CSV table of C-alpha atoms in Angstrom, one decimal:
chain,number,residue,atom,x,y,z
A,1,MET,CA,114.2,5.7,-30.6
A,2,LEU,CA,112.1,4.1,-27.6
A,3,LEU,CA,109.8,1.6,-29.5
A,4,THR,CA,108.8,-0.4,-26.2
A,5,PRO,CA,105.1,-1.6,-25.3
A,6,GLY,CA,104.9,1.0,-23.0
A,7,PRO,CA,106.0,3.8,-21.6
A,8,THR,CA,105.7,4.9,-25.3
A,9,ALA,CA,107.9,8.0,-26.8
A,10,LEU,CA,105.4,11.4,-25.9
A,11,PRO,CA,103.6,13.0,-28.3
A,12,PRO,CA,105.5,17.1,-29.1
A,13,SER,CA,102.4,18.6,-27.6
A,14,VAL,CA,101.8,16.1,-24.6
A,15,ARG,CA,105.3,17.2,-23.6
A,16,GLU,CA,104.0,20.3,-24.2
A,17,ALA,CA,101.3,20.0,-22.1
A,18,MET,CA,103.8,19.4,-19.0
A,19,ARG,CA,105.1,23.0,-19.5
A,20,GLU,CA,102.1,24.4,-18.2
A,21,GLU,CA,101.9,26.1,-15.3
A,22,LEU,CA,101.7,24.3,-12.0
A,23,ILE,CA,98.0,25.0,-10.4
A,24,ASN,CA,97.2,23.5,-6.8
A,25,PRO,CA,94.2,21.1,-7.8
A,26,ASP,CA,92.9,21.4,-3.8
A,27,VAL,CA,92.2,25.0,-3.9
A,28,ASP,CA,92.0,26.2,-7.7
A,29,PRO,CA,88.3,25.2,-9.2
A,30,ALA,CA,90.2,25.4,-13.0
A,31,PHE,CA,91.4,21.8,-11.9
A,32,ALA,CA,87.9,20.7,-11.2
A,33,ASP,CA,86.7,21.3,-14.1
A,34,ARG,CA,89.6,20.0,-16.3
A,35,TYR,CA,89.6,16.8,-14.1
A,36,ASP,CA,85.9,16.3,-14.8
A,37,ALA,CA,86.2,17.3,-18.5
A,38,LEU,CA,89.0,14.8,-19.1
A,39,LEU,CA,86.9,12.3,-17.2
A,40,ASP,CA,83.9,12.7,-19.7
A,41,LYS,CA,86.4,11.7,-22.4
A,42,LEU,CA,87.9,9.0,-20.7
A,43,ALA,CA,84.6,7.5,-20.6
A,44,THR,CA,84.4,7.9,-24.6
A,45,VAL,CA,87.9,5.9,-24.9
A,46,PHE,CA,86.5,3.4,-22.7
A,47,GLY,CA,83.1,3.3,-23.8
A,48,THR,CA,81.3,3.1,-21.3
A,49,ASP,CA,78.4,5.0,-18.8
A,50,ASP,CA,80.3,3.5,-15.4
A,51,GLU,CA,82.3,5.8,-13.1
A,52,ILE,CA,85.7,6.8,-14.4
A,53,VAL,CA,89.0,7.0,-11.3
A,54,VAL,CA,92.4,8.3,-12.0
A,55,MET,CA,94.4,7.2,-9.4
A,56,GLY,CA,98.2,8.6,-9.0
A,57,GLY,CA,100.5,6.1,-8.9
A,58,GLU,CA,101.9,3.6,-12.2
A,59,GLY,CA,99.4,0.5,-13.7
A,60,ILE,CA,99.9,-1.2,-10.9
A,61,LEU,CA,98.1,0.4,-8.5
A,62,GLY,CA,94.8,0.1,-10.5
A,63,LEU,CA,95.3,-4.0,-10.2
A,64,GLU,CA,96.0,-3.8,-6.8
A,65,ALA,CA,93.2,-1.0,-5.9
A,66,ALA,CA,90.7,-3.4,-7.9
A,67,VAL,CA,91.9,-6.2,-5.5
A,68,ALA,CA,92.5,-4.4,-2.1
A,69,SER,CA,88.6,-2.3,-3.0
A,70,THR,CA,87.0,-6.3,-3.3
A,71,VAL,CA,87.9,-8.8,-2.0
A,72,ALA,CA,87.8,-9.3,1.7
A,73,PRO,CA,89.8,-11.9,3.8
A,74,GLY,CA,88.3,-15.5,3.1
A,75,ASP,CA,86.7,-14.5,-0.6
A,76,ARG,CA,86.9,-16.8,-3.0
A,77,VAL,CA,88.5,-15.3,-6.4
A,78,LEU,CA,89.2,-16.9,-10.1
A,79,CYS,CA,91.5,-15.8,-11.7
A,80,LEU,CA,91.7,-16.6,-15.1
A,81,SER,CA,95.5,-16.7,-17.2
A,82,ASN,CA,98.0,-17.2,-19.4
A,83,GLY,CA,100.3,-14.7,-18.9
A,84,PRO,CA,102.6,-13.4,-16.4
A,85,TYR,CA,100.0,-10.4,-15.1
A,86,GLY,CA,97.6,-13.4,-15.1
A,87,ASP,CA,99.0,-15.6,-12.8
A,88,GLY,CA,100.1,-11.7,-10.4
A,89,PHE,CA,96.2,-11.2,-9.9
A,90,ALA,CA,96.3,-14.3,-7.6
A,91,ASP,CA,99.8,-12.8,-5.4
A,92,PHE,CA,97.2,-10.3,-5.3
A,93,VAL,CA,93.9,-12.1,-3.5
A,94,GLU,CA,96.3,-13.8,-1.6
A,95,ASN,CA,98.1,-10.7,0.1
A,96,TYR,CA,94.6,-9.0,0.8
A,97,GLY,CA,93.3,-12.5,2.5
A,98,GLY,CA,91.5,-13.5,-0.6
A,99,GLU,CA,91.5,-17.2,-1.8
A,100,ALA,CA,92.9,-17.0,-5.3
A,101,VAL,CA,91.6,-20.0,-7.5
A,102,LEU,CA,94.2,-20.2,-11.2
A,103,VAL,CA,92.6,-21.7,-13.7
A,104,GLY,CA,95.5,-21.4,-16.0
A,105,ALA,CA,96.9,-22.7,-19.4
A,106,ASP,CA,100.6,-22.6,-20.8
A,107,TYR,CA,102.0,-19.0,-22.3
A,108,ASP,CA,101.5,-19.8,-25.4
A,109,ASP,CA,98.0,-21.0,-25.2
A,110,PRO,CA,94.5,-19.5,-25.2
A,111,LEU,CA,92.6,-19.0,-22.5
A,112,PRO,CA,91.2,-22.1,-21.0
A,113,VAL,CA,87.8,-21.5,-21.1
A,114,ASP,CA,86.7,-25.3,-21.0
A,115,GLU,CA,88.4,-26.0,-17.8
A,116,LEU,CA,86.6,-22.3,-16.9
A,117,GLU,CA,83.4,-23.8,-17.4
A,118,ARG,CA,84.4,-26.5,-15.8
A,119,THR,CA,85.2,-24.9,-12.7
A,120,LEU,CA,82.1,-22.6,-12.5
A,121,ALA,CA,79.9,-25.4,-13.1
A,122,SER,CA,81.0,-27.1,-9.5
A,123,GLU,CA,82.5,-24.0,-7.4
A,124,ALA,CA,80.8,-20.9,-6.0
A,125,PHE,CA,83.3,-17.1,-7.0
A,126,ASP,CA,82.8,-13.9,-5.8
A,127,VAL,CA,85.3,-12.4,-8.1
A,128,ALA,CA,87.1,-12.8,-11.3
A,129,THR,CA,90.0,-11.5,-12.5
A,130,MET,CA,91.4,-11.5,-16.1
A,131,VAL,CA,93.9,-9.6,-18.8
A,132,HIS,CA,92.8,-8.4,-22.2
A,133,CYS,CA,96.4,-8.2,-23.7
A,134,GLU,CA,99.8,-9.9,-22.0
A,135,THR,CA,101.8,-7.2,-23.2
A,136,PRO,CA,105.0,-9.9,-22.1
A,137,THR,CA,103.6,-12.2,-24.0
A,138,GLY,CA,101.7,-9.9,-27.1
A,139,THR,CA,98.9,-11.7,-26.4
A,140,LEU,CA,95.4,-10.1,-27.0
A,141,ASN,CA,93.0,-12.6,-25.2
A,142,ASP,CA,89.4,-13.1,-26.6
A,143,LEU,CA,87.5,-12.5,-23.5
A,144,ASP,CA,83.5,-12.8,-24.2
A,145,HIS,CA,83.1,-16.5,-23.5
A,146,ALA,CA,84.4,-15.8,-20.1
A,147,LEU,CA,82.4,-12.6,-19.9
A,148,ASP,CA,79.8,-14.9,-20.9
A,149,LEU,CA,79.9,-17.2,-17.9
A,150,PHE,CA,80.9,-14.8,-15.4
A,151,ASP,CA,77.4,-13.3,-16.3
A,152,GLU,CA,75.8,-16.1,-16.3
A,153,HIS,CA,77.6,-17.6,-12.5
A,154,ASP,CA,76.8,-13.6,-11.3
A,155,VAL,CA,80.5,-13.3,-10.5
A,156,LEU,CA,82.2,-9.8,-10.7
A,157,THR,CA,84.5,-9.3,-13.1
A,158,VAL,CA,87.9,-7.7,-12.5
A,159,VAL,CA,90.6,-6.7,-16.1
A,160,ASP,CA,93.5,-5.8,-16.9
A,161,ALA,CA,93.2,-4.1,-19.9
A,162,VAL,CA,96.2,-1.8,-19.3
A,163,SER,CA,98.2,-2.9,-23.1
A,164,SER,CA,95.0,-2.4,-24.9
A,165,LEU,CA,93.0,0.0,-23.7
A,166,GLY,CA,93.3,3.3,-26.6
A,167,GLY,CA,94.4,0.6,-29.0
A,168,THR,CA,92.3,-1.9,-30.0
A,169,PRO,CA,88.4,-2.3,-28.6
A,170,VAL,CA,87.8,-3.9,-25.3
A,171,PRO,CA,84.7,-4.8,-24.0
A,172,THR,CA,84.2,-2.4,-21.2
A,173,ASP,CA,80.4,-2.4,-21.1
A,174,ARG,CA,80.4,-5.8,-20.1
A,175,ILE,CA,83.5,-5.4,-17.6
A,176,ASP,CA,82.8,-4.8,-13.9
A,177,ILE,CA,86.5,-3.1,-13.2
A,178,CYS,CA,88.4,-2.2,-16.7
A,179,LEU,CA,92.0,-1.0,-15.7
A,180,GLY,CA,94.0,1.2,-18.0
A,181,ALA,CA,97.6,3.3,-17.2
A,182,SER,CA,98.9,6.5,-18.6
A,183,GLN,CA,101.6,4.9,-20.2
A,184,LYS,CA,100.5,3.0,-22.9
A,185,CYS,CA,98.2,3.6,-25.6
A,186,PHE,CA,97.2,6.9,-24.5
A,187,SER,CA,100.9,7.8,-24.9
A,188,ALA,CA,101.3,9.9,-21.5
A,189,PRO,CA,103.9,9.6,-19.1
A,190,PRO,CA,103.7,7.2,-16.6
A,191,GLY,CA,102.0,7.7,-13.2
A,192,LEU,CA,98.3,7.8,-13.5
A,193,ALA,CA,96.0,4.7,-13.4
A,194,VAL,CA,92.6,4.9,-14.7
A,195,CYS,CA,89.6,2.6,-14.4
A,196,SER,CA,85.7,2.4,-15.4
A,197,VAL,CA,83.7,1.1,-12.1
A,198,SER,CA,80.8,-0.3,-12.8
A,199,ASP,CA,77.3,-0.3,-10.2
A,200,ALA,CA,77.7,-3.5,-9.5
A,201,ALA,CA,80.9,-3.1,-8.4
A,202,TRP,CA,80.2,0.1,-6.4
A,203,GLU,CA,77.9,-1.8,-4.8
A,204,ARG,CA,80.4,-4.4,-3.5
A,205,ILE,CA,83.1,-2.1,-2.1
A,206,GLU,CA,80.7,0.0,-0.4
A,207,ALA,CA,79.4,-3.5,1.0
A,208,ARG,CA,83.3,-4.4,1.7
A,209,ASP,CA,83.9,-0.7,3.5
A,210,PRO,CA,88.0,-1.3,2.4
A,211,ASP,CA,90.2,-0.6,5.6
A,212,SER,CA,93.1,0.0,3.0
A,213,LEU,CA,94.3,3.3,2.2
A,214,TYR,CA,96.1,4.8,-0.8
A,215,THR,CA,94.3,0.9,-2.9
A,216,ASN,CA,90.9,1.7,-1.9
A,217,LEU,CA,89.2,3.1,-4.6
A,218,LEU,CA,85.8,4.0,-2.4
A,219,PRO,CA,87.3,7.5,-1.3
A,220,TRP,CA,87.4,8.1,-4.8
A,221,HIS,CA,83.1,7.8,-5.2
A,222,ASP,CA,82.7,10.9,-3.7
A,223,ALA,CA,80.9,13.4,-5.9
A,224,GLU,CA,81.6,16.6,-3.7
A,225,GLN,CA,85.3,15.7,-3.8
A,226,PRO,CA,86.6,13.3,-6.8
A,227,TYR,CA,90.0,13.1,-6.1
A,228,PRO,CA,90.6,12.6,-2.3
A,229,TYR,CA,94.3,13.4,-2.5
A,230,THR,CA,96.3,16.6,-3.3
A,231,HIS,CA,96.0,15.0,-7.6
A,232,LEU,CA,99.3,15.1,-10.0
A,233,THR,CA,98.7,18.0,-11.6
A,234,THR,CA,101.3,17.9,-14.3
A,235,LEU,CA,100.5,14.2,-15.8
A,236,VAL,CA,97.0,14.3,-15.6
A,237,MET,CA,97.1,17.8,-17.7
A,238,ALA,CA,99.6,15.0,-19.8
A,239,LEU,CA,96.9,12.8,-20.2
A,240,ASP,CA,94.4,15.3,-21.3
A,241,GLU,CA,96.6,16.3,-24.1
A,242,ALA,CA,96.7,12.6,-24.9
A,243,VAL,CA,93.2,12.1,-24.7
A,244,ASP,CA,92.6,14.9,-26.7
A,245,LEU,CA,94.8,13.4,-29.4
A,246,LEU,CA,93.0,10.1,-29.4
A,247,LEU,CA,89.7,11.6,-29.9
A,248,GLU,CA,90.9,14.1,-32.6
A,249,GLU,CA,91.9,11.0,-34.6
A,250,GLY,CA,88.7,9.0,-33.8
A,251,LEU,CA,88.8,6.0,-31.9
A,252,ASP,CA,88.1,3.9,-35.2
A,253,ALA,CA,90.8,5.0,-37.4
A,254,VAL,CA,93.4,4.7,-34.6
A,255,TYR,CA,92.0,1.0,-33.9
A,256,ASP,CA,92.9,0.5,-38.0
A,257,ARG,CA,95.9,2.5,-37.3
A,258,HIS,CA,97.1,0.3,-34.9
A,259,ARG,CA,96.1,-3.1,-37.1
A,260,GLU,CA,97.7,-1.9,-39.9
A,261,VAL,CA,101.4,-1.0,-37.9
A,262,ALA,CA,101.1,-4.8,-36.0
A,263,ALA,CA,100.5,-6.4,-39.8
A,264,VAL,CA,103.6,-4.1,-41.4
A,265,CYS,CA,105.8,-5.3,-38.0
A,266,ARG,CA,105.2,-8.7,-38.6
A,267,GLU,CA,105.5,-9.3,-42.6
A,268,ARG,CA,108.7,-7.8,-41.5
A,269,GLY,CA,109.9,-10.0,-39.2
A,270,ALA,CA,108.5,-12.9,-41.3
A,271,ASP,CA,110.8,-12.1,-44.1
A,272,LEU,CA,113.5,-12.6,-41.4
A,273,GLY,CA,112.2,-16.1,-40.1
A,274,LEU,CA,110.7,-14.7,-37.4
A,275,GLU,CA,107.3,-15.2,-35.8
A,276,PRO,CA,105.4,-14.2,-33.1
A,277,PHE,CA,105.1,-15.9,-30.1
A,278,PRO,CA,101.1,-17.1,-29.7
A,279,ASP,CA,100.2,-17.8,-33.6
A,280,ARG,CA,98.9,-14.3,-35.1
A,281,SER,CA,95.5,-14.4,-34.7
A,282,ARG,CA,96.0,-14.5,-30.8
A,283,SER,CA,98.7,-11.1,-31.4
A,284,SER,CA,97.8,-8.0,-30.1
A,285,PRO,CA,97.5,-5.3,-32.6
A,286,THR,CA,99.3,-3.0,-29.8
A,287,VAL,CA,103.1,-5.0,-29.4
A,288,THR,CA,104.1,-8.0,-31.4
A,289,ALA,CA,107.0,-10.4,-29.1
A,290,PHE,CA,108.8,-12.0,-31.9
A,291,HIS,CA,110.2,-15.8,-30.2
A,292,VAL,CA,114.1,-15.5,-30.9
A,293,PRO,CA,115.0,-17.9,-28.4
A,294,GLY,CA,118.1,-17.6,-26.8
A,295,ARG,CA,118.5,-14.3,-28.2
A,296,ALA,CA,116.7,-11.4,-27.2
A,297,THR,CA,119.1,-9.5,-24.6
A,298,GLY,CA,122.0,-9.5,-27.1
A,299,LEU,CA,119.7,-8.1,-29.7
A,300,GLN,CA,118.1,-5.8,-27.3
A,301,GLU,CA,121.9,-4.2,-26.2
A,302,ARG,CA,123.1,-4.5,-30.2
A,303,LEU,CA,120.0,-2.4,-30.9
A,304,ARG,CA,120.2,-0.1,-28.5
A,305,VAL,CA,124.0,0.8,-28.6
A,306,ASP,CA,124.4,0.3,-32.7
A,307,HIS,CA,121.2,1.2,-33.7
A,308,ASP,CA,119.7,3.8,-31.1
A,309,VAL,CA,116.5,1.7,-31.7
A,310,THR,CA,115.4,0.6,-27.5
A,311,LEU,CA,113.1,-2.5,-27.5
A,312,ALA,CA,112.2,-4.9,-24.6
A,313,THR,CA,112.6,-8.5,-23.7
A,314,GLY,CA,110.5,-11.3,-22.0
A,315,PHE,CA,109.8,-11.5,-18.5
A,316,GLY,CA,111.0,-14.1,-16.4
A,317,ASP,CA,111.6,-17.7,-17.7
A,318,LEU,CA,110.9,-16.1,-21.4
A,319,ALA,CA,113.9,-12.7,-20.6
A,320,ASP,CA,115.9,-14.2,-23.6
A,321,ASP,CA,113.0,-15.5,-25.9
A,322,VAL,CA,111.2,-12.9,-26.5
A,323,LEU,CA,112.1,-9.6,-28.6
A,324,ARG,CA,109.1,-7.0,-28.2
A,325,VAL,CA,108.4,-4.4,-30.7
A,326,GLY,CA,106.1,-1.9,-28.4
A,327,HIS,CA,104.1,-0.4,-31.7
A,328,MET,CA,101.0,1.4,-29.4
A,329,GLY,CA,99.8,4.8,-29.2
A,330,TYR,CA,102.2,7.4,-30.6
A,331,ASN,CA,104.7,4.5,-31.4
A,332,ALA,CA,102.1,2.9,-33.5
A,333,ASP,CA,103.9,4.4,-36.9
A,334,ILE,CA,105.0,2.8,-39.6
A,335,ASP,CA,108.2,4.7,-40.5
A,336,GLN,CA,109.5,4.4,-36.8
A,337,VAL,CA,108.6,0.2,-37.0
A,338,GLU,CA,110.2,0.5,-40.6
A,339,ARG,CA,112.9,1.8,-38.9
A,340,ALA,CA,113.4,-1.0,-36.1
A,341,MET,CA,112.9,-4.0,-38.2
A,342,ASP,CA,115.7,-2.8,-40.8
A,343,ALA,CA,117.8,-2.4,-37.6
A,344,LEU,CA,116.7,-6.0,-36.2
A,345,ALA,CA,117.4,-6.7,-40.0
A,346,ALA,CA,120.8,-5.9,-39.7
A,347,GLU,CA,121.8,-7.7,-36.7
A,348,LEU,CA,120.1,-10.9,-37.8
């Protein structure tokens, strides 16, 4: 049983969609029609009227493309962070010649909005980056105050919502570039990066005229040819079916299901003496990161070998200290979580 925070297990109908006869996306109008319909459905999931882009590549492609498309050499970018992916945005910025200013906090602390407020009061920035759900620590960040400040100071915002989009509400209508991916709460296969792009972001990208190729969003902003390269047809069909499942269930019902399953997971953990890595008020409904100092990799191996349950560990310094249960998308299921927690109880 795969219960990792992406890739998730796939619903049967999504697997079945991948069996559809292959069509050529460059010449068959049937693909273009289906792709256009998918963009409309994704806009509903994003909760925005902004343009939607579906790129062929894993979610990290979206993060890099957002930076490559908006950051010119010498641009100042504020990277607000309390986790590995927030820190990683600074690396992207520097790789594209920007000046990254990291306003960071410890990984088990909230976003440092007080320091952010002081920094914005004294320095000017072109772009800001931040992460909604830091999957490695199971943290869901409240972005409202930060978005207020960036709006007040006229800073373009880029948000990694890869592990929250489709599983919990995202304030997309206040974000210039909001990033998601197929293999997380959508429960489609890995391989597609999705994003919404505001008018202000397109204006900046057009003025920037990026010289990158595959990481350039600008070619996707062409009304006559909405996908500039041969698209990943089979993955698009799978994502289309996955999004249909979300919308058929209803987004409010989907969000309720994620909250309920997360609560069950954490209650079972508390019974075992385990607590989430951040406090419960900041834990994401899509993933629970249990703090198990020095035991994560051993537990992960025993769960996989002895119980056929695959969980994830942490990253970097937290690799052996955090054990993660991915209850997102198709995996936001009480029976699956109960089985995983029964196995964890047996091992503990």
